[in-house]
Amino acid sequence: MKILIQNIKELVQILDNNVQLVSGKEMSTIETIENAYLVIENGLISAFGAMSEIGDLSISSKYDKTIDATGKMLMPAFVDSHTHLVYAGSREIEYIDKIKGLSYEEIAKRGGGILNSAKRIRNASIEQLYTQSEQRLKDIISMGTGAVEIKSGYGLSLESELKMLRTIKLLKQNSPLTIRSTFLGAHAVPAEYRGKQYEYVKLVVNEMIPRVGEDKLADFIDVFCDKGFFTVDETNEILEAAKKYGMIPKIHANELDYSGGIQVGVKHSALSVDHLEFTGKEEIDILRKSNTMPTLLPGAAFFLGMVHAPARKMIDAGLPIALASDFNPGSSPSGNMQLIAAMGSIMFKMLSEEVIHATTINTAYAMGINDILGSISVGKIANLIITKAMPTYHYWTYSYGDNKVDTMILNGNIIKLNL
Ligand code: NIG
Ligand code: FE
């Protein structure tokens, strides 16, 4: 299949192939070409440039399909590097308690929160989980996502964690999205281990990790290292155990307090540390000396009404930032990356250029796929968004709440949208 997209109003987020991530000041500029074309061959971006230099590539008989993108932008699809989108049912009932004033921690103490989702996962079949999750994948594609990381962590028993990871494996096999999986057995202590947290950590270390590792069900390991959840020592032990199976850390850190999660993540060369509402000078200094991607999840901070991560301070200190959806039923029930992009500007005061880096190349780095996705570069997988007509690319982060995707291309194929 060979496709030509021509008369593109602006081709956005062009990067050299060797750029792994974009940090600090460099985040405030992006490379674009106005009035551009792009060629897709065998699922990959094979050429692009200005229409004025298209030459022989304009001959339409060379292509299976040509698309006219007059007035529209062409950008890399979003990469969403942090989700929990395999879950059963929903939690809008406990949301009522939240509206009435209960905190996330209070809801969790009452058996709501993660444990509520765990109960639902345990009662769901793999077929039910698959059907619900596949629908969510179709929905996020319609809103511009081209790659997604998905975590386990609502099973909290060997059997149910395996059920979640096998569901993710099936989604990987069948979905046009690029998917990576993360084992998050240490998401919460299940009800039957209440008061025996360390015994649960031992179960994760001695039984769950070896089984998940041997069955090659997870690319990454995650721990909710935070106040009221798992300690730094427990996180350390879990990350050590997972290392033996090649699972790279991507951890939940510093959402509820200065938990030491950032430090333990960096110590284990985590690919990313995520949430980071509680990030001070010490944490920023540690991140600056690391290869770990600081990942912010504005959807959760917005939904839970939490303090905001100090994004500006972090970028101004020279750090890269990634923005992901955290799509989950308890703290961010949306996988709409266009909304996350807008929140980056509205809540974190990030420029549209910074937001574009943070939702494409930097999230691609945070899930280990920056060599194949996350920018307009020759040889990368053609996971692309043709936007509806828009005046400038700033419109992308300014106009929130409606869907600005006109056409999605995944692996070089035009996708029928689930609108
Ligand atoms: O990333 N912070 C931990 N876990 C999820 C929330 C999970 C839930 O409430 O179901 C998060 O926000
Ligand atoms: Fe999360």
PDB file of N, CA and C in Angstrom, residues 1-76:
ATOM      1  N   MET A   1       0.848  -1.206   0.000  1.00  0.00           N
ATOM      2  CA  MET A   1       0.000   0.000   0.000  1.00  0.00           C
ATOM      3  C   MET A   1       0.880   1.251   0.000  1.00  0.00           C
ATOM      4  N   LYS A   2       0.614   2.137  -0.967  1.00  0.00           N
ATOM      5  CA  LYS A   2       1.392   3.375  -1.048  1.00  0.00           C
ATOM      6  C   LYS A   2       0.413   4.552  -1.064  1.00  0.00           C
ATOM      7  N   ILE A   3       0.597   5.457  -0.125  1.00  0.00           N
ATOM      8  CA  ILE A   3      -0.343   6.585   0.005  1.00  0.00           C
ATOM      9  C   ILE A   3       0.421   7.901  -0.100  1.00  0.00           C
ATOM     10  N   LEU A   4      -0.178   8.859  -0.821  1.00  0.00           N
ATOM     11  CA  LEU A   4       0.361  10.227  -0.835  1.00  0.00           C
ATOM     12  C   LEU A   4      -0.653  11.146  -0.154  1.00  0.00           C
ATOM     13  N   ILE A   5      -0.179  11.909   0.816  1.00  0.00           N
ATOM     14  CA  ILE A   5      -1.020  12.953   1.418  1.00  0.00           C
ATOM     15  C   ILE A   5      -0.430  14.281   0.949  1.00  0.00           C
ATOM     16  N   GLN A   6      -1.244  15.078   0.277  1.00  0.00           N
ATOM     17  CA  GLN A   6      -0.677  16.313  -0.278  1.00  0.00           C
ATOM     18  C   GLN A   6      -1.469  17.557   0.114  1.00  0.00           C
ATOM     19  N   ASN A   7      -0.890  18.701  -0.188  1.00  0.00           N
ATOM     20  CA  ASN A   7      -1.481  20.005   0.164  1.00  0.00           C
ATOM     21  C   ASN A   7      -1.760  20.127   1.672  1.00  0.00           C
ATOM     22  N   ILE A   8      -0.900  19.527   2.471  1.00  0.00           N
ATOM     23  CA  ILE A   8      -1.070  19.589   3.934  1.00  0.00           C
ATOM     24  C   ILE A   8      -0.799  21.029   4.361  1.00  0.00           C
ATOM     25  N   LYS A   9      -1.738  21.610   5.091  1.00  0.00           N
ATOM     26  CA  LYS A   9      -1.545  23.011   5.498  1.00  0.00           C
ATOM     27  C   LYS A   9      -0.242  23.146   6.296  1.00  0.00           C
ATOM     28  N   GLU A  10      -0.037  22.229   7.260  1.00  0.00           N
ATOM     29  CA  GLU A  10       1.229  22.253   8.000  1.00  0.00           C
ATOM     30  C   GLU A  10       1.541  20.839   8.502  1.00  0.00           C
ATOM     31  N   LEU A  11       2.731  20.389   8.214  1.00  0.00           N
ATOM     32  CA  LEU A  11       3.214  19.091   8.683  1.00  0.00           C
ATOM     33  C   LEU A  11       3.967  19.377   9.986  1.00  0.00           C
ATOM     34  N   VAL A  12       3.487  18.792  11.071  1.00  0.00           N
ATOM     35  CA  VAL A  12       3.917  19.222  12.406  1.00  0.00           C
ATOM     36  C   VAL A  12       4.693  18.114  13.134  1.00  0.00           C
ATOM     37  N   GLN A  13       5.730  18.512  13.838  1.00  0.00           N
ATOM     38  CA  GLN A  13       6.525  17.625  14.707  1.00  0.00           C
ATOM     39  C   GLN A  13       7.487  16.739  13.900  1.00  0.00           C
ATOM     40  N   ILE A  14       8.304  17.430  13.084  1.00  0.00           N
ATOM     41  CA  ILE A  14       9.341  16.731  12.318  1.00  0.00           C
ATOM     42  C   ILE A  14      10.581  16.640  13.224  1.00  0.00           C
ATOM     43  N   LEU A  15      11.161  15.461  13.317  1.00  0.00           N
ATOM     44  CA  LEU A  15      12.386  15.299  14.124  1.00  0.00           C
ATOM     45  C   LEU A  15      13.387  14.423  13.394  1.00  0.00           C
ATOM     46  N   ASP A  16      14.660  14.656  13.645  1.00  0.00           N
ATOM     47  CA  ASP A  16      15.681  13.736  13.139  1.00  0.00           C
ATOM     48  C   ASP A  16      15.466  12.380  13.807  1.00  0.00           C
ATOM     49  N   ASN A  17      15.804  11.319  13.092  1.00  0.00           N
ATOM     50  CA  ASN A  17      15.591   9.981  13.632  1.00  0.00           C
ATOM     51  C   ASN A  17      16.340   9.703  14.921  1.00  0.00           C
ATOM     52  N   ASN A  18      17.465  10.381  15.113  1.00  0.00           N
ATOM     53  CA  ASN A  18      18.256  10.064  16.310  1.00  0.00           C
ATOM     54  C   ASN A  18      17.797  10.817  17.565  1.00  0.00           C
ATOM     55  N   VAL A  19      16.741  11.634  17.456  1.00  0.00           N
ATOM     56  CA  VAL A  19      16.259  12.352  18.646  1.00  0.00           C
ATOM     57  C   VAL A  19      15.437  11.387  19.497  1.00  0.00           C
ATOM     58  N   GLN A  20      15.907  11.182  20.729  1.00  0.00           N
ATOM     59  CA  GLN A  20      15.206  10.220  21.592  1.00  0.00           C
ATOM     60  C   GLN A  20      14.111  10.879  22.418  1.00  0.00           C
ATOM     61  N   LEU A  21      14.362  12.128  22.806  1.00  0.00           N
ATOM     62  CA  LEU A  21      13.418  12.874  23.629  1.00  0.00           C
ATOM     63  C   LEU A  21      13.770  14.345  23.512  1.00  0.00           C
ATOM     64  N   VAL A  22      12.873  15.201  23.968  1.00  0.00           N
ATOM     65  CA  VAL A  22      13.144  16.641  23.889  1.00  0.00           C
ATOM     66  C   VAL A  22      12.983  17.228  25.294  1.00  0.00           C
ATOM     67  N   SER A  23      13.984  17.991  25.753  1.00  0.00           N
ATOM     68  CA  SER A  23      13.950  18.511  27.132  1.00  0.00           C
ATOM     69  C   SER A  23      14.051  20.026  27.205  1.00  0.00           C
ATOM     70  N   GLY A  24      13.703  20.522  28.387  1.00  0.00           N
ATOM     71  CA  GLY A  24      13.953  21.918  28.755  1.00  0.00           C
ATOM     72  C   GLY A  24      13.541  22.919  27.690  1.00  0.00           C
ATOM     73  N   LYS A  25      14.423  23.866  27.439  1.00  0.00           N
ATOM     74  CA  LYS A  25      14.161  24.952  26.484  1.00  0.00           C
ATOM     75  C   LYS A  25      13.801  24.427  25.096  1.00  0.00           C
ATOM     76  N   GLU A  26      14.449  23.314  24.706  1.00  0.00           N
ATOM     77  CA  GLU A  26      14.200  22.775  23.357  1.00  0.00           C
ATOM     78  C   GLU A  26      12.738  22.372  23.163  1.00  0.00           C
ATOM     79  N   MET A  27      12.039  22.172  24.266  1.00  0.00           N
ATOM     80  CA  MET A  27      10.627  21.790  24.138  1.00  0.00           C
ATOM     81  C   MET A  27       9.779  22.921  23.543  1.00  0.00           C
ATOM     82  N   SER A  28      10.271  24.148  23.625  1.00  0.00           N
ATOM     83  CA  SER A  28       9.438  25.275  23.180  1.00  0.00           C
ATOM     84  C   SER A  28       9.517  25.546  21.677  1.00  0.00           C
ATOM     85  N   THR A  29      10.283  24.730  20.952  1.00  0.00           N
ATOM     86  CA  THR A  29      10.248  24.889  19.486  1.00  0.00           C
ATOM     87  C   THR A  29       9.928  23.544  18.837  1.00  0.00           C
ATOM     88  N   ILE A  30       9.195  23.612  17.732  1.00  0.00           N
ATOM     89  CA  ILE A  30       8.990  22.393  16.942  1.00  0.00           C
ATOM     90  C   ILE A  30       9.267  22.718  15.483  1.00  0.00           C
ATOM     91  N   GLU A  31       9.623  21.670  14.752  1.00  0.00           N
ATOM     92  CA  GLU A  31       9.872  21.872  13.332  1.00  0.00           C
ATOM     93  C   GLU A  31       8.617  21.498  12.555  1.00  0.00           C
ATOM     94  N   THR A  32       8.258  22.364  11.622  1.00  0.00           N
ATOM     95  CA  THR A  32       7.084  22.091  10.788  1.00  0.00           C
ATOM     96  C   THR A  32       7.416  22.474   9.336  1.00  0.00           C
ATOM     97  N   ILE A  33       6.596  21.996   8.405  1.00  0.00           N
ATOM     98  CA  ILE A  33       6.682  22.467   7.009  1.00  0.00           C
ATOM     99  C   ILE A  33       5.274  22.892   6.593  1.00  0.00           C
ATOM    100  N   GLU A  34       5.153  24.108   6.124  1.00  0.00           N
ATOM    101  CA  GLU A  34       3.846  24.557   5.624  1.00  0.00           C
ATOM    102  C   GLU A  34       3.673  24.107   4.187  1.00  0.00           C
ATOM    103  N   ASN A  35       2.433  23.868   3.793  1.00  0.00           N
ATOM    104  CA  ASN A  35       2.108  23.408   2.427  1.00  0.00           C
ATOM    105  C   ASN A  35       3.006  22.223   2.052  1.00  0.00           C
ATOM    106  N   ALA A  36       2.715  21.102   2.653  1.00  0.00           N
ATOM    107  CA  ALA A  36       3.627  19.958   2.586  1.00  0.00           C
ATOM    108  C   ALA A  36       2.962  18.709   2.006  1.00  0.00           C
ATOM    109  N   TYR A  37       3.794  17.698   1.746  1.00  0.00           N
ATOM    110  CA  TYR A  37       3.291  16.377   1.349  1.00  0.00           C
ATOM    111  C   TYR A  37       3.983  15.332   2.217  1.00  0.00           C
ATOM    112  N   LEU A  38       3.386  14.142   2.265  1.00  0.00           N
ATOM    113  CA  LEU A  38       4.017  13.021   2.970  1.00  0.00           C
ATOM    114  C   LEU A  38       3.638  11.732   2.256  1.00  0.00           C
ATOM    115  N   VAL A  39       4.613  10.848   2.096  1.00  0.00           N
ATOM    116  CA  VAL A  39       4.373   9.571   1.416  1.00  0.00           C
ATOM    117  C   VAL A  39       4.499   8.435   2.423  1.00  0.00           C
ATOM    118  N   ILE A  40       3.561   7.482   2.339  1.00  0.00           N
ATOM    119  CA  ILE A  40       3.586   6.294   3.199  1.00  0.00           C
ATOM    120  C   ILE A  40       3.765   5.072   2.310  1.00  0.00           C
ATOM    121  N   GLU A  41       4.719   4.234   2.677  1.00  0.00           N
ATOM    122  CA  GLU A  41       4.956   3.006   1.908  1.00  0.00           C
ATOM    123  C   GLU A  41       5.137   1.851   2.867  1.00  0.00           C
ATOM    124  N   ASN A  42       4.443   0.766   2.631  1.00  0.00           N
ATOM    125  CA  ASN A  42       4.529  -0.424   3.498  1.00  0.00           C
ATOM    126  C   ASN A  42       4.395  -0.077   4.981  1.00  0.00           C
ATOM    127  N   GLY A  43       3.473   0.812   5.277  1.00  0.00           N
ATOM    128  CA  GLY A  43       3.184   1.134   6.675  1.00  0.00           C
ATOM    129  C   GLY A  43       4.132   2.135   7.305  1.00  0.00           C
ATOM    130  N   LEU A  44       5.148   2.574   6.580  1.00  0.00           N
ATOM    131  CA  LEU A  44       6.130   3.500   7.166  1.00  0.00           C
ATOM    132  C   LEU A  44       6.120   4.839   6.438  1.00  0.00           C
ATOM    133  N   ILE A  45       6.575   5.881   7.128  1.00  0.00           N
ATOM    134  CA  ILE A  45       6.754   7.174   6.468  1.00  0.00           C
ATOM    135  C   ILE A  45       7.978   7.022   5.562  1.00  0.00           C
ATOM    136  N   SER A  46       7.813   7.261   4.237  1.00  0.00           N
ATOM    137  CA  SER A  46       8.970   7.049   3.355  1.00  0.00           C
ATOM    138  C   SER A  46       9.535   8.355   2.798  1.00  0.00           C
ATOM    139  N   ALA A  47       8.744   9.410   2.791  1.00  0.00           N
ATOM    140  CA  ALA A  47       9.258  10.704   2.307  1.00  0.00           C
ATOM    141  C   ALA A  47       8.308  11.806   2.760  1.00  0.00           C
ATOM    142  N   PHE A  48       8.829  13.020   2.880  1.00  0.00           N
ATOM    143  CA  PHE A  48       7.971  14.192   3.106  1.00  0.00           C
ATOM    144  C   PHE A  48       8.747  15.433   2.729  1.00  0.00           C
ATOM    145  N   GLY A  49       8.029  16.526   2.550  1.00  0.00           N
ATOM    146  CA  GLY A  49       8.701  17.779   2.202  1.00  0.00           C
ATOM    147  C   GLY A  49       7.687  18.831   1.803  1.00  0.00           C
ATOM    148  N   ALA A  50       8.197  19.929   1.231  1.00  0.00           N
ATOM    149  CA  ALA A  50       7.321  21.017   0.802  1.00  0.00           C
ATOM    150  C   ALA A  50       6.706  20.667  -0.550  1.00  0.00           C
ATOM    151  N   MET A  51       5.463  21.065  -0.771  1.00  0.00           N
ATOM    152  CA  MET A  51       4.799  20.807  -2.063  1.00  0.00           C
ATOM    153  C   MET A  51       5.632  21.375  -3.217  1.00  0.00           C
ATOM    154  N   SER A  52       6.317  22.500  -2.948  1.00  0.00           N
ATOM    155  CA  SER A  52       7.110  23.135  -4.004  1.00  0.00           C
ATOM    156  C   SER A  52       8.262  22.239  -4.462  1.00  0.00           C
ATOM    157  N   GLU A  53       8.593  21.233  -3.636  1.00  0.00           N
ATOM    158  CA  GLU A  53       9.714  20.343  -3.993  1.00  0.00           C
ATOM    159  C   GLU A  53       9.272  18.916  -4.227  1.00  0.00           C
ATOM    160  N   ILE A  54       7.982  18.715  -4.487  1.00  0.00           N
ATOM    161  CA  ILE A  54       7.468  17.336  -4.569  1.00  0.00           C
ATOM    162  C   ILE A  54       7.968  16.591  -5.813  1.00  0.00           C
ATOM    163  N   GLY A  55       8.200  17.313  -6.917  1.00  0.00           N
ATOM    164  CA  GLY A  55       8.746  16.682  -8.127  1.00  0.00           C
ATOM    165  C   GLY A  55       7.913  15.499  -8.592  1.00  0.00           C
ATOM    166  N   ASP A  56       8.610  14.420  -8.966  1.00  0.00           N
ATOM    167  CA  ASP A  56       7.960  13.218  -9.505  1.00  0.00           C
ATOM    168  C   ASP A  56       7.036  12.517  -8.508  1.00  0.00           C
ATOM    169  N   LEU A  57       7.256  12.792  -7.236  1.00  0.00           N
ATOM    170  CA  LEU A  57       6.426  12.121  -6.216  1.00  0.00           C
ATOM    171  C   LEU A  57       4.955  12.531  -6.318  1.00  0.00           C
ATOM    172  N   SER A  58       4.668  13.553  -7.137  1.00  0.00           N
ATOM    173  CA  SER A  58       3.269  13.992  -7.271  1.00  0.00           C
ATOM    174  C   SER A  58       2.484  13.123  -8.256  1.00  0.00           C
ATOM    175  N   ILE A  59       3.143  12.256  -8.996  1.00  0.00           N
ATOM    176  CA  ILE A  59       2.449  11.478 -10.035  1.00  0.00           C
ATOM    177  C   ILE A  59       1.488  10.475  -9.391  1.00  0.00           C
ATOM    178  N   SER A  60       0.207  10.704  -9.558  1.00  0.00           N
ATOM    179  CA  SER A  60      -0.776   9.955  -8.756  1.00  0.00           C
ATOM    180  C   SER A  60      -0.832   8.475  -9.112  1.00  0.00           C
ATOM    181  N   SER A  61      -0.415   8.121 -10.322  1.00  0.00           N
ATOM    182  CA  SER A  61      -0.468   6.697 -10.696  1.00  0.00           C
ATOM    183  C   SER A  61       0.513   5.848  -9.879  1.00  0.00           C
ATOM    184  N   LYS A  62       1.414   6.498  -9.155  1.00  0.00           N
ATOM    185  CA  LYS A  62       2.366   5.748  -8.315  1.00  0.00           C
ATOM    186  C   LYS A  62       1.715   5.219  -7.037  1.00  0.00           C
ATOM    187  N   TYR A  63       0.501   5.706  -6.753  1.00  0.00           N
ATOM    188  CA  TYR A  63      -0.072   5.446  -5.428  1.00  0.00           C
ATOM    189  C   TYR A  63      -1.355   4.622  -5.492  1.00  0.00           C
ATOM    190  N   ASP A  64      -1.599   3.891  -4.407  1.00  0.00           N
ATOM    191  CA  ASP A  64      -2.889   3.209  -4.273  1.00  0.00           C
ATOM    192  C   ASP A  64      -3.955   4.219  -3.882  1.00  0.00           C
ATOM    193  N   LYS A  65      -3.513   5.284  -3.183  1.00  0.00           N
ATOM    194  CA  LYS A  65      -4.479   6.282  -2.727  1.00  0.00           C
ATOM    195  C   LYS A  65      -3.780   7.633  -2.562  1.00  0.00           C
ATOM    196  N   THR A  66      -4.472   8.706  -2.940  1.00  0.00           N
ATOM    197  CA  THR A  66      -3.942  10.034  -2.618  1.00  0.00           C
ATOM    198  C   THR A  66      -5.005  10.771  -1.799  1.00  0.00           C
ATOM    199  N   ILE A  67      -4.523  11.512  -0.824  1.00  0.00           N
ATOM    200  CA  ILE A  67      -5.431  12.248   0.067  1.00  0.00           C
ATOM    201  C   ILE A  67      -5.099  13.728  -0.060  1.00  0.00           C
ATOM    202  N   ASP A  68      -6.126  14.537  -0.236  1.00  0.00           N
ATOM    203  CA  ASP A  68      -5.914  15.978  -0.270  1.00  0.00           C
ATOM    204  C   ASP A  68      -6.176  16.535   1.134  1.00  0.00           C
ATOM    205  N   ALA A  69      -5.186  17.165   1.737  1.00  0.00           N
ATOM    206  CA  ALA A  69      -5.319  17.646   3.120  1.00  0.00           C
ATOM    207  C   ALA A  69      -5.349  19.175   3.178  1.00  0.00           C
ATOM    208  N   THR A  70      -5.936  19.799   2.166  1.00  0.00           N
ATOM    209  CA  THR A  70      -6.007  21.256   2.139  1.00  0.00           C
ATOM    210  C   THR A  70      -6.651  21.792   3.434  1.00  0.00           C
ATOM    211  N   GLY A  71      -5.988  22.715   4.081  1.00  0.00           N
ATOM    212  CA  GLY A  71      -6.514  23.354   5.297  1.00  0.00           C
ATOM    213  C   GLY A  71      -6.261  22.552   6.566  1.00  0.00           C
ATOM    214  N   LYS A  72      -5.738  21.326   6.415  1.00  0.00           N
ATOM    215  CA  LYS A  72      -5.602  20.432   7.577  1.00  0.00           C
ATOM    216  C   LYS A  72      -4.137  20.235   7.971  1.00  0.00           C
ATOM    217  N   MET A  73      -3.950  19.871   9.236  1.00  0.00           N
ATOM    218  CA  MET A  73      -2.594  19.592   9.735  1.00  0.00           C
ATOM    219  C   MET A  73      -2.342  18.088   9.678  1.00  0.00           C
ATOM    220  N   LEU A  74      -1.095  17.716   9.533  1.00  0.00           N
ATOM    221  CA  LEU A  74      -0.717  16.306   9.670  1.00  0.00           C
ATOM    222  C   LEU A  74       0.298  16.216  10.802  1.00  0.00           C
ATOM    223  N   MET A  75       0.006  15.337  11.774  1.00  0.00           N
ATOM    224  CA  MET A  75       0.875  15.213  12.949  1.00  0.00           C
ATOM    225  C   MET A  75       1.055  13.747  13.297  1.00  0.00           C
ATOM    226  N   PRO A  76       2.090  13.421  14.074  1.00  0.00           N
ATOM    227  CA  PRO A  76       2.175  12.044  14.567  1.00  0.00           C
ATOM    228  C   PRO A  76       1.006  11.786  15.515  1.00  0.00           C
TER     229      PRO A  76
END
